[in-house]
Coordinates of C-alpha atoms in Angstrom, one line a residue:
Chain A
M1 CA -0.2 0.3 0.4
N2 CA 2.7 2.4 0.7
S3 CA 4.8 1.4 -2.0
Q4 CA 1.5 2.1 -4.0
L5 CA 1.1 5.6 -2.6
S6 CA 5.0 6.4 -2.9
R7 CA 4.6 5.6 -6.9
L8 CA 1.7 7.5 -7.4
I9 CA 3.0 10.4 -5.2
S10 CA 6.7 10.1 -7.2
R11 CA 4.6 10.2 -10.5
I12 CA 2.0 13.4 -10.0
L13 CA 3.5 15.3 -7.0
P14 CA 6.6 16.9 -9.0
P15 CA 5.2 17.6 -12.1
L16 CA 1.7 18.9 -10.3
T17 CA 3.9 21.5 -8.4
L18 CA 5.7 23.1 -11.2
F19 CA 2.4 23.0 -13.2
E20 CA 0.7 25.0 -10.0
W21 CA 4.0 27.3 -10.4
G22 CA 3.6 28.0 -14.4
G23 CA -0.3 28.2 -14.4
L24 CA 0.3 30.7 -11.5
L25 CA 2.8 32.7 -12.7
T26 CA 1.6 32.8 -16.3
Y27 CA -2.3 33.4 -14.8
F28 CA -0.8 36.7 -13.3
C29 CA 0.8 37.8 -15.9
L30 CA -2.5 37.1 -18.8
S31 CA -4.8 38.5 -16.4
H32 CA -2.4 41.7 -15.9
R33 CA -2.2 41.2 -12.1
I34 CA 1.1 41.1 -12.2
S35 CA 1.1 45.1 -12.4
A36 CA 0.6 45.1 -8.3
F37 CA 3.5 43.5 -8.0
L38 CA 6.4 44.0 -10.1
H39 CA 8.1 46.7 -12.1
P40 CA 7.5 46.7 -16.0
V41 CA 10.8 45.7 -17.3
F42 CA 10.6 42.3 -15.2
R43 CA 6.6 41.4 -16.1
P44 CA 7.9 39.3 -19.6
L45 CA 10.5 37.7 -17.9
V46 CA 7.8 35.8 -15.0
L47 CA 5.8 35.1 -18.2
V48 CA 8.2 33.2 -20.1
A49 CA 9.3 31.9 -16.6
G50 CA 5.3 30.5 -16.6
V51 CA 5.4 28.9 -19.8
L52 CA 8.4 27.4 -19.4
L53 CA 7.2 25.8 -15.9
L54 CA 4.5 24.6 -17.6
L55 CA 6.0 22.8 -20.4
S56 CA 8.7 21.5 -17.5
A57 CA 5.9 20.2 -15.8
G58 CA 4.7 18.2 -18.9
C59 CA 8.3 17.4 -20.0
V60 CA 8.5 15.7 -16.1
A61 CA 4.9 14.3 -16.3
W62 CA 6.0 12.4 -19.8
F63 CA 9.7 11.6 -18.8
G64 CA 9.4 11.0 -15.4
G65 CA 8.3 7.1 -15.1
S66 CA 11.3 6.3 -16.4
A67 CA 13.9 4.8 -14.4
G68 CA 16.5 7.8 -14.3
A69 CA 18.2 10.2 -12.2
F70 CA 15.8 11.0 -9.6
D71 CA 13.7 8.2 -9.4
C72 CA 14.7 7.9 -5.2
T73 CA 16.0 4.4 -4.9
C74 CA 18.8 4.9 -2.4
S75 CA 17.9 3.3 1.0
Q76 CA 18.8 6.6 2.8
A77 CA 16.7 9.0 0.6
R78 CA 14.3 5.8 0.7
S79 CA 14.1 6.7 5.1
I80 CA 13.9 10.2 4.9
S81 CA 11.4 10.4 1.9
S82 CA 8.2 8.6 3.1
P83 CA 5.2 9.6 1.3
W84 CA 3.8 11.8 4.3
R85 CA 6.8 13.9 4.0
S86 CA 6.6 13.8 0.4
L87 CA 2.9 15.0 1.0
L88 CA 4.5 17.9 3.3
V89 CA 6.8 19.3 1.1
F90 CA 4.2 18.8 -1.4
A91 CA 2.3 21.4 0.8
I92 CA 5.0 23.4 1.5
L93 CA 6.1 24.1 -2.0
T94 CA 2.1 24.4 -3.3
L95 CA -0.5 25.6 -0.2
P96 CA 1.1 29.3 1.0
I97 CA 1.8 30.9 -2.8
A98 CA -2.1 29.5 -3.7
G99 CA -3.0 31.4 -0.5
A100 CA -0.9 34.3 -1.1
A101 CA -2.4 34.4 -4.8
A102 CA -6.3 34.2 -3.3
L103 CA -5.6 36.4 -0.8
S104 CA -3.6 39.3 -1.7
P105 CA -5.2 42.4 -2.9
D106 CA -3.9 44.7 -5.4
T107 CA -2.1 47.1 -3.6
F108 CA -0.7 47.5 0.0
S109 CA -2.9 48.4 3.0
N110 CA -3.3 52.2 3.5
A111 CA -0.9 51.4 7.2
F112 CA 1.8 49.7 5.2
I113 CA 2.4 52.7 2.6
E114 CA 2.6 54.9 5.8
S115 CA 4.9 52.9 7.3
R116 CA 7.4 53.0 4.6
G117 CA 8.1 56.7 6.0
L118 CA 7.1 59.2 3.7
A119 CA 9.5 60.8 1.3
F120 CA 8.5 64.5 0.8
S121 CA 12.0 65.4 0.3
P122 CA 15.7 64.1 0.8
R123 CA 15.2 65.2 3.8
G124 CA 12.2 63.0 4.5
A125 CA 9.7 65.6 5.6
L126 CA 7.5 68.0 3.9
P127 CA 8.6 71.1 3.0
G128 CA 7.5 73.7 5.7
P129 CA 5.9 76.8 5.7
E130 CA 9.1 79.1 5.1
A131 CA 9.2 77.7 1.6
S132 CA 6.1 79.2 0.1
Q133 CA 8.1 83.1 1.6
K134 CA 10.2 82.2 -1.0
T135 CA 7.8 82.3 -4.3
A136 CA 4.8 83.4 -3.5
A137 CA 1.9 81.4 -4.0
A138 CA -0.3 82.5 -6.8
F139 CA -3.3 80.6 -7.1
V140 CA -4.2 81.4 -10.6
P141 CA -7.5 80.4 -12.5
I142 CA -6.1 78.0 -15.1
P143 CA -7.7 79.3 -18.8
A144 CA -10.3 76.3 -20.0
S145 CA -8.8 76.1 -23.3
Q146 CA -5.6 75.5 -21.7
Q147 CA -5.5 71.4 -21.4
P148 CA -3.4 70.4 -18.0
R149 CA -0.3 68.3 -19.1
S150 CA -0.3 65.1 -17.4
V151 CA 2.7 64.5 -15.7
S152 CA 3.9 61.8 -12.7
M153 CA 5.2 62.7 -8.9
L154 CA 8.9 61.3 -10.4
D155 CA 8.8 64.0 -13.2
L156 CA 8.5 67.2 -10.6
M157 CA 11.2 65.5 -8.6
L158 CA 13.9 64.3 -10.9
A159 CA 13.1 67.7 -12.9
A160 CA 14.0 69.9 -9.3
Q161 CA 17.7 68.5 -9.7
D162 CA 18.1 70.0 -13.1
D163 CA 17.5 74.1 -13.4
W164 CA 16.7 73.5 -17.2
C165 CA 13.9 70.7 -16.3
Q166 CA 12.6 73.0 -13.9
K167 CA 11.7 75.7 -16.3
D168 CA 9.8 72.9 -18.7
F169 CA 7.2 72.4 -16.0
M170 CA 7.0 75.5 -14.7
D171 CA 4.2 78.4 -15.6
R172 CA 1.9 75.8 -17.4
P173 CA -1.2 73.6 -16.0
L174 CA -0.3 70.3 -14.7
E175 CA -2.1 67.5 -13.9
I176 CA -1.2 64.9 -11.5
I177 CA -2.8 61.7 -9.8
G178 CA -1.4 60.6 -6.3
R179 CA -3.0 60.3 -2.8
Y180 CA -4.4 62.9 -0.5
Y181 CA -2.5 63.0 3.0
P182 CA -3.6 66.0 5.0
D183 CA -0.9 67.8 6.9
N184 CA -1.8 71.7 7.2
P185 CA -4.7 73.8 6.7
H186 CA -2.8 75.7 3.7
Y187 CA -1.3 72.6 2.0
F188 CA -1.1 68.8 2.1
G189 CA 0.6 65.9 1.0
L190 CA 0.1 64.1 -2.3
I191 CA 1.3 60.3 -1.9
S192 CA 2.3 57.9 -4.6
T193 CA 4.4 54.6 -3.7
L194 CA 7.5 54.0 -6.2
I195 CA 8.8 50.6 -7.4
T196 CA 12.1 50.0 -8.4
C197 CA 11.9 46.5 -9.0
C198 CA 8.9 44.7 -7.0
A199 CA 6.6 46.2 -4.2
V200 CA 9.0 44.7 -1.7
D201 CA 11.3 47.8 -2.4
A202 CA 8.1 50.2 -2.4
Q203 CA 8.9 53.8 -1.4
T204 CA 6.4 56.6 -0.7
L205 CA 7.1 59.9 -2.7
A206 CA 5.1 63.0 -1.5
I207 CA 5.0 66.4 -2.7
R208 CA 3.4 69.2 -1.3
V209 CA 0.4 70.7 -2.8
D210 CA -0.8 74.2 -1.6
T211 CA -4.3 74.7 -1.5
Q212 CA -6.7 77.3 -0.5
S213 CA -8.8 75.6 1.6
A214 CA -8.1 72.1 2.8
P215 CA -10.7 69.3 0.7
D216 CA -13.3 67.3 3.0
L217 CA -11.6 64.0 2.0
E218 CA -10.5 60.8 3.5
K219 CA -7.0 60.3 4.5
L220 CA -5.3 58.4 1.2
A221 CA -8.1 58.8 -1.0
W222 CA -7.5 59.0 -4.4
V223 CA -7.3 62.2 -5.8
R224 CA -6.4 64.6 -9.4
V225 CA -5.0 67.7 -8.9
V226 CA -4.3 70.3 -11.3
G227 CA -2.4 73.4 -11.4
T228 CA 1.1 74.5 -11.7
V229 CA 4.4 73.9 -10.2
R230 CA 7.4 76.1 -8.6
F231 CA 11.0 74.9 -7.4
D232 CA 11.9 76.0 -4.0
Q233 CA 14.4 75.3 -1.6
S234 CA 13.7 73.2 1.7
D235 CA 16.7 71.9 3.7
G236 CA 19.5 72.5 1.5
S237 CA 17.4 70.8 -1.6
T238 CA 15.5 71.8 -4.4
V239 CA 12.0 70.3 -4.1
P240 CA 8.7 70.8 -6.4
I241 CA 6.0 72.2 -4.5
L242 CA 2.5 72.4 -6.2
T243 CA -0.1 75.5 -6.2
A244 CA -4.0 73.3 -6.7
A245 CA -5.8 75.3 -8.7
S246 CA -8.4 72.2 -8.3
V247 CA -8.6 69.0 -6.3
T248 CA -10.8 66.2 -7.6
P249 CA -11.5 63.0 -6.0
I250 CA -11.4 59.8 -8.4
N251 CA -11.7 56.3 -8.1
S252 CA -8.0 54.0 -7.5
P253 CA -6.0 53.5 -10.9
A254 CA -5.4 50.4 -12.3
D255 CA -1.8 50.5 -11.7
P256 CA -1.7 52.2 -8.2
Y257 CA 2.1 52.2 -8.6
I258 CA 4.9 54.9 -10.7
Y259 CA 7.7 53.3 -11.7
R260 CA 11.8 53.9 -11.6
P261 CA 12.7 54.7 -15.5
T262 CA 15.1 51.6 -16.4
G263 CA 17.5 53.9 -18.1
P264 CA 19.1 57.1 -17.3
T265 CA 16.8 58.6 -15.2
R266 CA 17.8 62.3 -15.6
Q267 CA 15.6 63.8 -17.9
A268 CA 16.9 64.8 -21.6
R269 CA 16.8 68.8 -21.6
P270 CA 13.5 69.9 -23.3
A271 CA 14.8 71.0 -27.2
H272 CA 13.5 74.6 -27.0
H273 CA 16.3 75.3 -24.6
Chain B
M1 CA 5.7 55.5 17.5
H2 CA 3.8 51.6 16.5
W3 CA 7.0 49.9 15.3
F4 CA 4.8 46.8 14.2
T5 CA 2.1 45.9 12.6
F6 CA 1.1 42.8 10.8
N7 CA -1.4 42.7 7.7
L8 CA -1.9 39.7 6.3
Q9 CA -3.2 40.7 2.9
D10 CA -0.1 43.5 3.2
F11 CA 2.5 40.1 4.0
S12 CA 0.6 38.2 0.9
V13 CA 1.5 41.4 -1.8
A14 CA 5.4 41.3 -0.4
F15 CA 5.4 37.3 -0.8
L16 CA 4.3 37.4 -4.0
S17 CA 6.7 40.0 -5.0
I18 CA 9.5 38.2 -4.0
L19 CA 8.3 34.8 -5.9
F20 CA 7.8 36.9 -8.9
E21 CA 10.7 39.0 -9.0
G22 CA 12.9 35.7 -8.1
V23 CA 11.5 33.1 -9.6
P24 CA 12.3 33.8 -13.3
F25 CA 16.2 34.5 -12.5
M26 CA 15.7 31.0 -10.3
F27 CA 14.6 29.4 -12.9
I28 CA 17.3 30.6 -15.3
G29 CA 19.6 29.0 -12.7
T30 CA 18.3 25.9 -12.6
L31 CA 18.1 25.6 -16.3
I32 CA 21.9 26.6 -16.3
S33 CA 22.6 24.2 -13.7
G34 CA 20.5 21.0 -15.7
F35 CA 22.5 21.9 -18.8
V36 CA 26.4 22.1 -17.2
D37 CA 25.1 18.6 -15.6
A38 CA 24.0 17.4 -19.0
F39 CA 26.7 18.8 -21.2
V40 CA 30.0 19.8 -19.2
S41 CA 32.2 17.1 -17.6
P42 CA 34.3 17.5 -14.3
E43 CA 37.4 17.2 -16.2
T44 CA 36.1 20.1 -18.2
L45 CA 35.6 22.1 -15.4
T46 CA 38.7 21.3 -13.8
K47 CA 41.2 22.2 -17.3
I48 CA 39.7 25.7 -17.2
Q49 CA 40.4 26.6 -13.9
P50 CA 43.5 28.5 -12.7
R51 CA 45.8 26.3 -11.3
S52 CA 47.0 28.7 -8.5
P53 CA 44.1 29.0 -5.7
L54 CA 44.3 32.6 -4.8
A55 CA 44.4 33.2 -8.7
A56 CA 41.2 31.1 -9.1
I57 CA 39.4 32.7 -5.9
A58 CA 39.9 36.1 -7.2
L59 CA 39.0 35.2 -10.8
S60 CA 35.6 33.8 -9.1
G61 CA 35.2 37.1 -7.5
V62 CA 34.9 39.1 -10.8
L63 CA 33.6 36.1 -12.8
G64 CA 29.9 38.0 -12.4
V65 CA 31.1 41.0 -14.4
V66 CA 31.0 38.3 -17.3
F67 CA 28.4 35.8 -15.8
P68 CA 26.3 38.2 -14.2
M69 CA 23.8 36.4 -11.7
C70 CA 21.6 37.7 -8.7
E71 CA 21.2 36.0 -5.3
C72 CA 18.4 34.0 -6.1
G73 CA 19.2 32.4 -9.3
V74 CA 23.2 31.5 -8.7
I75 CA 22.2 29.4 -5.9
P76 CA 21.7 26.3 -7.7
V77 CA 24.7 27.5 -10.7
I78 CA 27.0 26.9 -8.0
Q79 CA 25.6 23.8 -6.0
R80 CA 25.8 22.0 -9.7
M81 CA 29.6 23.7 -9.9
I82 CA 30.4 22.2 -6.6
R83 CA 29.0 18.9 -7.7
K84 CA 31.3 19.1 -10.6
G85 CA 34.1 19.6 -8.9
L86 CA 34.8 22.8 -8.3
P87 CA 36.5 23.7 -5.5
V88 CA 34.3 25.4 -2.8
S89 CA 36.2 28.2 -1.9
C90 CA 35.4 29.4 -6.2
A91 CA 32.2 28.9 -5.8
L92 CA 31.5 30.9 -2.2
T93 CA 33.5 33.5 -3.7
Y94 CA 31.4 33.7 -6.6
L95 CA 28.1 33.1 -4.7
L96 CA 28.8 36.2 -2.5
A97 CA 30.8 38.3 -5.2
A98 CA 28.3 37.8 -7.8
P99 CA 25.2 39.6 -6.9
I100 CA 27.3 42.9 -6.1
V101 CA 30.4 42.7 -8.9
N102 CA 28.3 43.0 -11.8
P103 CA 27.4 46.0 -14.1
I104 CA 23.6 45.5 -13.7
V105 CA 24.5 46.6 -10.3
A106 CA 27.3 48.6 -10.7
L107 CA 24.6 51.0 -12.8
S108 CA 21.8 50.9 -10.2
T109 CA 24.2 52.0 -7.6
F110 CA 25.4 54.8 -9.6
A111 CA 21.8 56.0 -10.0
A112 CA 20.6 55.7 -6.6
F113 CA 23.6 57.8 -5.5
R114 CA 23.2 60.5 -8.2
G115 CA 23.7 63.8 -5.8
Q116 CA 25.8 62.2 -3.7
S117 CA 29.0 61.2 -5.1
P118 CA 27.9 58.3 -7.0
A119 CA 31.0 57.3 -8.6
L120 CA 32.9 56.7 -5.0
V121 CA 29.9 54.9 -4.0
M122 CA 29.5 52.5 -6.9
S123 CA 33.2 52.0 -6.8
L124 CA 33.4 51.0 -2.6
R125 CA 30.3 48.6 -2.9
L126 CA 32.0 46.7 -5.6
G127 CA 35.6 47.2 -4.3
M128 CA 34.3 46.2 -0.8
G129 CA 31.9 43.2 -2.2
F130 CA 35.0 41.8 -4.0
A131 CA 37.5 42.4 -1.0
V132 CA 35.3 40.4 1.2
A133 CA 33.9 37.7 -1.1
V134 CA 37.8 36.9 -1.6
V135 CA 38.8 36.9 2.0
C136 CA 35.6 34.4 2.7
G137 CA 36.9 32.3 -0.3
L138 CA 40.3 31.9 1.2
V139 CA 39.1 31.4 4.6
I140 CA 37.0 28.8 3.4
Q141 CA 39.9 27.2 1.6
A142 CA 41.6 26.1 4.7
L143 CA 38.5 24.8 6.1
P144 CA 37.6 21.2 5.2
V145 CA 34.8 20.7 3.1
S146 CA 33.1 17.8 5.8
K147 CA 32.9 21.3 7.8
I148 CA 31.2 23.0 5.2
L149 CA 28.9 21.3 2.9
N150 CA 25.6 19.3 4.0
K151 CA 25.7 15.6 4.1
A152 CA 23.5 15.8 0.3
M153 CA 26.5 17.5 -1.5
L154 CA 29.4 15.3 0.1
A155 CA 27.7 11.8 -0.4
P156 CA 28.3 10.6 -4.3
Q157 CA 25.7 12.3 -6.7
P158 CA 23.0 9.8 -6.6
S159 CA 22.2 11.2 -3.3
R160 CA 21.4 14.2 -4.7
R161 CA 18.0 12.4 -4.5
L162 CA 17.3 13.4 -1.1
S163 CA 16.7 16.9 -2.2
M164 CA 13.1 18.7 -2.1
G165 CA 12.5 17.3 -5.9
A166 CA 13.4 13.8 -4.9
R167 CA 11.2 13.8 -1.8
L168 CA 8.4 14.5 -4.1
S169 CA 9.4 11.3 -5.8
P170 CA 9.7 8.6 -3.0
L171 CA 10.1 5.6 -5.4
P172 CA 11.2 2.2 -3.4
P173 CA 14.3 0.3 -4.7
T174 CA 13.0 -1.6 -8.2
D175 CA 15.8 -4.2 -8.6
G176 CA 18.2 -3.4 -6.2
A177 CA 20.6 -1.7 -9.2
P178 CA 23.7 -0.3 -8.1
E179 CA 22.7 3.9 -8.0
E180 CA 24.3 5.2 -11.3
F181 CA 23.0 7.9 -13.5
P182 CA 22.5 6.8 -16.6
A183 CA 24.8 8.8 -19.0
P184 CA 22.5 10.1 -21.9
A185 CA 23.9 9.3 -25.0
S186 CA 22.6 11.5 -27.9
F187 CA 21.9 15.2 -27.8
G188 CA 17.9 15.2 -27.3
S189 CA 18.1 12.4 -24.3
K190 CA 20.8 15.3 -22.9
V191 CA 18.3 18.1 -23.2
I192 CA 15.5 16.0 -21.8
A193 CA 18.2 15.3 -18.9
A194 CA 18.7 18.8 -18.4
I195 CA 15.2 19.7 -18.6
R196 CA 14.3 17.2 -15.6
C197 CA 17.3 18.1 -13.9
A198 CA 16.5 21.6 -14.3
S199 CA 13.0 21.0 -12.8
F200 CA 14.0 18.7 -9.9
D201 CA 16.5 21.9 -9.0
F202 CA 13.8 24.4 -9.2
L203 CA 11.6 22.7 -6.6
D204 CA 14.9 22.2 -4.0
V205 CA 15.6 26.1 -4.4
G206 CA 12.0 26.3 -4.5
F207 CA 11.2 24.6 -1.3
Y208 CA 13.9 27.1 0.7
L209 CA 13.0 30.6 -1.4
I210 CA 9.2 29.7 0.3
I211 CA 10.2 29.7 3.1
G212 CA 12.5 32.2 3.3
A213 CA 10.4 34.3 1.3
A214 CA 7.8 33.8 3.8
I215 CA 10.1 35.0 6.7
A216 CA 11.5 38.3 4.4
S217 CA 8.2 39.5 3.7
F218 CA 6.9 39.3 7.4
F219 CA 9.6 41.5 8.5
N220 CA 9.5 43.3 5.3
T221 CA 5.9 44.8 6.2
A222 CA 5.1 44.4 9.9
I223 CA 8.5 46.4 10.8
H224 CA 8.1 49.9 10.5
R225 CA 12.1 51.7 8.7
D226 CA 11.7 54.3 10.8
A227 CA 12.0 52.2 13.9
I228 CA 16.1 52.4 13.3
A229 CA 16.1 56.5 12.2
P230 CA 17.1 57.0 15.7
L231 CA 20.6 55.0 15.7
A232 CA 21.0 57.4 12.4
G233 CA 23.8 59.2 14.5
H234 CA 25.8 56.7 15.9
S235 CA 28.4 55.4 13.6
L236 CA 28.4 51.8 15.0
L237 CA 24.4 51.0 15.9
A238 CA 23.9 53.0 12.3
T239 CA 26.2 50.2 10.7
A240 CA 24.7 47.0 12.6
S241 CA 20.9 48.5 12.0
M242 CA 21.7 48.9 8.4
M243 CA 22.9 45.4 8.3
A244 CA 20.2 43.9 10.3
L245 CA 17.5 45.3 8.0
A246 CA 19.5 44.4 5.3
L247 CA 19.2 41.0 6.4
M248 CA 15.1 41.5 7.0
L249 CA 14.2 42.9 3.9
S250 CA 15.9 40.6 1.7
L251 CA 15.4 42.9 -1.5
C252 CA 17.3 42.4 -4.7
S253 CA 20.7 43.4 -5.5
T254 CA 19.5 45.5 -8.8
S255 CA 17.2 48.0 -6.2
D256 CA 18.6 48.2 -2.8
A257 CA 21.1 50.6 -3.4
F258 CA 17.5 52.8 -3.9
V259 CA 16.5 52.1 -0.1
A260 CA 19.6 52.4 0.8
A261 CA 19.9 56.3 -0.6
S262 CA 16.7 56.7 0.8
F263 CA 18.1 56.7 4.5
T264 CA 19.5 60.3 4.4
G265 CA 19.8 60.8 7.8
F266 CA 22.5 57.2 8.2
P267 CA 26.1 57.8 7.4
L268 CA 27.7 56.6 4.4
T269 CA 29.2 53.3 5.9
A270 CA 25.8 52.4 7.1
K271 CA 24.5 52.6 3.5
L272 CA 27.5 50.6 2.3
A273 CA 27.0 47.9 4.9
F274 CA 23.6 47.7 3.9
M275 CA 24.7 47.2 0.2
V276 CA 27.3 44.7 0.9
F277 CA 25.9 42.6 3.5
G278 CA 22.4 42.3 2.0
P279 CA 23.3 40.4 -1.2
M280 CA 25.3 38.3 0.5
M281 CA 23.0 37.4 3.4
D282 CA 19.8 37.7 3.7
M283 CA 16.5 36.1 5.1
K284 CA 15.9 34.1 1.9
L285 CA 19.0 33.6 1.5
L286 CA 19.7 31.9 4.8
F287 CA 17.5 28.9 4.1
M288 CA 18.6 28.9 -0.1
Y289 CA 22.2 28.5 0.9
C290 CA 21.0 25.4 3.8
M291 CA 20.4 23.9 0.4
V292 CA 24.3 23.6 -0.1
F293 CA 26.1 24.2 2.9
R294 CA 25.4 22.4 6.6
K295 CA 23.2 24.3 9.1
R296 CA 26.0 25.4 11.8
F297 CA 28.0 26.3 8.9
T298 CA 25.8 28.7 7.6
A299 CA 24.4 30.1 10.9
F300 CA 28.6 30.8 12.1
F301 CA 29.2 32.0 8.3
A302 CA 26.3 35.1 8.6
L303 CA 27.5 36.1 11.9
A304 CA 31.2 36.4 10.6
L305 CA 29.8 37.7 7.0
F306 CA 28.3 40.3 9.3
L307 CA 31.0 40.9 11.6
L308 CA 33.4 41.3 8.7
V309 CA 31.2 43.8 6.7
G310 CA 30.5 45.4 9.4
A311 CA 34.6 46.0 10.0
V312 CA 35.2 46.8 6.6
S313 CA 32.2 49.4 6.2
L314 CA 33.9 51.1 9.3
G315 CA 36.9 51.1 8.0
V316 CA 36.5 53.0 4.9
G317 CA 34.5 55.4 7.1
L318 CA 37.5 55.7 9.1
L319 CA 39.9 56.4 5.7
L320 CA 37.1 58.7 4.2
K321 CA 37.2 61.2 7.1

């Protein structure tokens, strides 16, 4: 009985495990759920690995029955690899990944985002009121004819490091999506989660948004801010500060993260300069 | 300040992220391992090694420049190489150095520290990674292999069946035949043997990756990073705490520089320690190393590495002053 069970287990568990891993990797890629976990650069690799694992599962299932290098025939191995032990190894290899796939939402919780520490500036704190004294905050209404340019928080933070790039963003309406983080009656933090490789290395970026009155929104609600940007000195470094013309609550976007560019991160200087 | 919170859903996101990032590279590693097993003979491997042990170890330390591998992918490769006769000292040197001394990590480190002496930080990281790996390789060379490798690695080749992949295949003996690997004759049968070998190696490494990723995800999502901020002002504590953080976070060596750079209050020595120690030893690697090394050796090695990297980082800090 034990021998029959062992034979059955040896035949089905390895390809079944490979099939589960390959199937999950392929499913996450094809369903686009992978975007909640990985930088776009790595996603094709996951798909390729998933497909290759499925093929390997087929190969092991097809050729696994023949006497070969991996048939466990030595006495030492036999004493260790009881059918129950094999089932335990199978459970460890398959259940956690299946459970995590079933449980995981498409983004981290609000508490996790806050626990990362908010990187408002290199100092790690929101630029205080003194920053706005250097350049007067101007709540200039944006003409309806002028379409705002959609930018990411990372665009503005990178532009802050280069005078030439700053000019490309100033004096024109910008639209930026992020999460609302209340801080002060006259300004709030706009938050984005930055991914370098995968969600584990997530960093919380934030920029200050000046407003005439604080919006009545829940903490970390998704918002679209339209306004203009200026670049001020705060604690020895240049930081972008938005002056909001409008703050509109929106549904959470399909892809909640912004991604660090894989090429040279310094923006190319605008052609007209 | 709450320094600890646990959320199962955050844990799941982190756990899957580590797996999704690591599995493709791990699979590449096991494929290389499988094809090395099928196509490279131990004699060939012996022929291409330098005769001088020191030269062989030094060469292993820079091999990552030509064959860059991340820490997840390198373990099945070195496991196979040791079985094929590569000296453990060379394998360990490559294992430690390859995730740091490679062009991808050099570029990511340079990009992460832009505006903070990037060329210096990049050079120090690669230089320290190489030096620590070579020192470890030289020390390991002086130790008996029986104190380093686990039983499965020390046993003759068929005993690889003790591995996790084999533990899924507990077939009883059929005819009492000698425990010999059948030597695949044709190219096609060699390819099939390589794929089967890679598949079982994948299950071996996957077993340890699962356990390591679970522990790393727990620490990564439960511990608040701000908890170590008060230690930033003290050089020794800052270095030790950043290395402990690297152990717990288990970041990929291509992305850890960006995380290190974000700890702006910490001295450069602590950041270097984080970037050198992390790719050599973290929670998932701690378990994956057990595939190759004895558990006791792995524990002592982790401690020794912690002390060595800490000392080198503090020494570099003194030189830079």
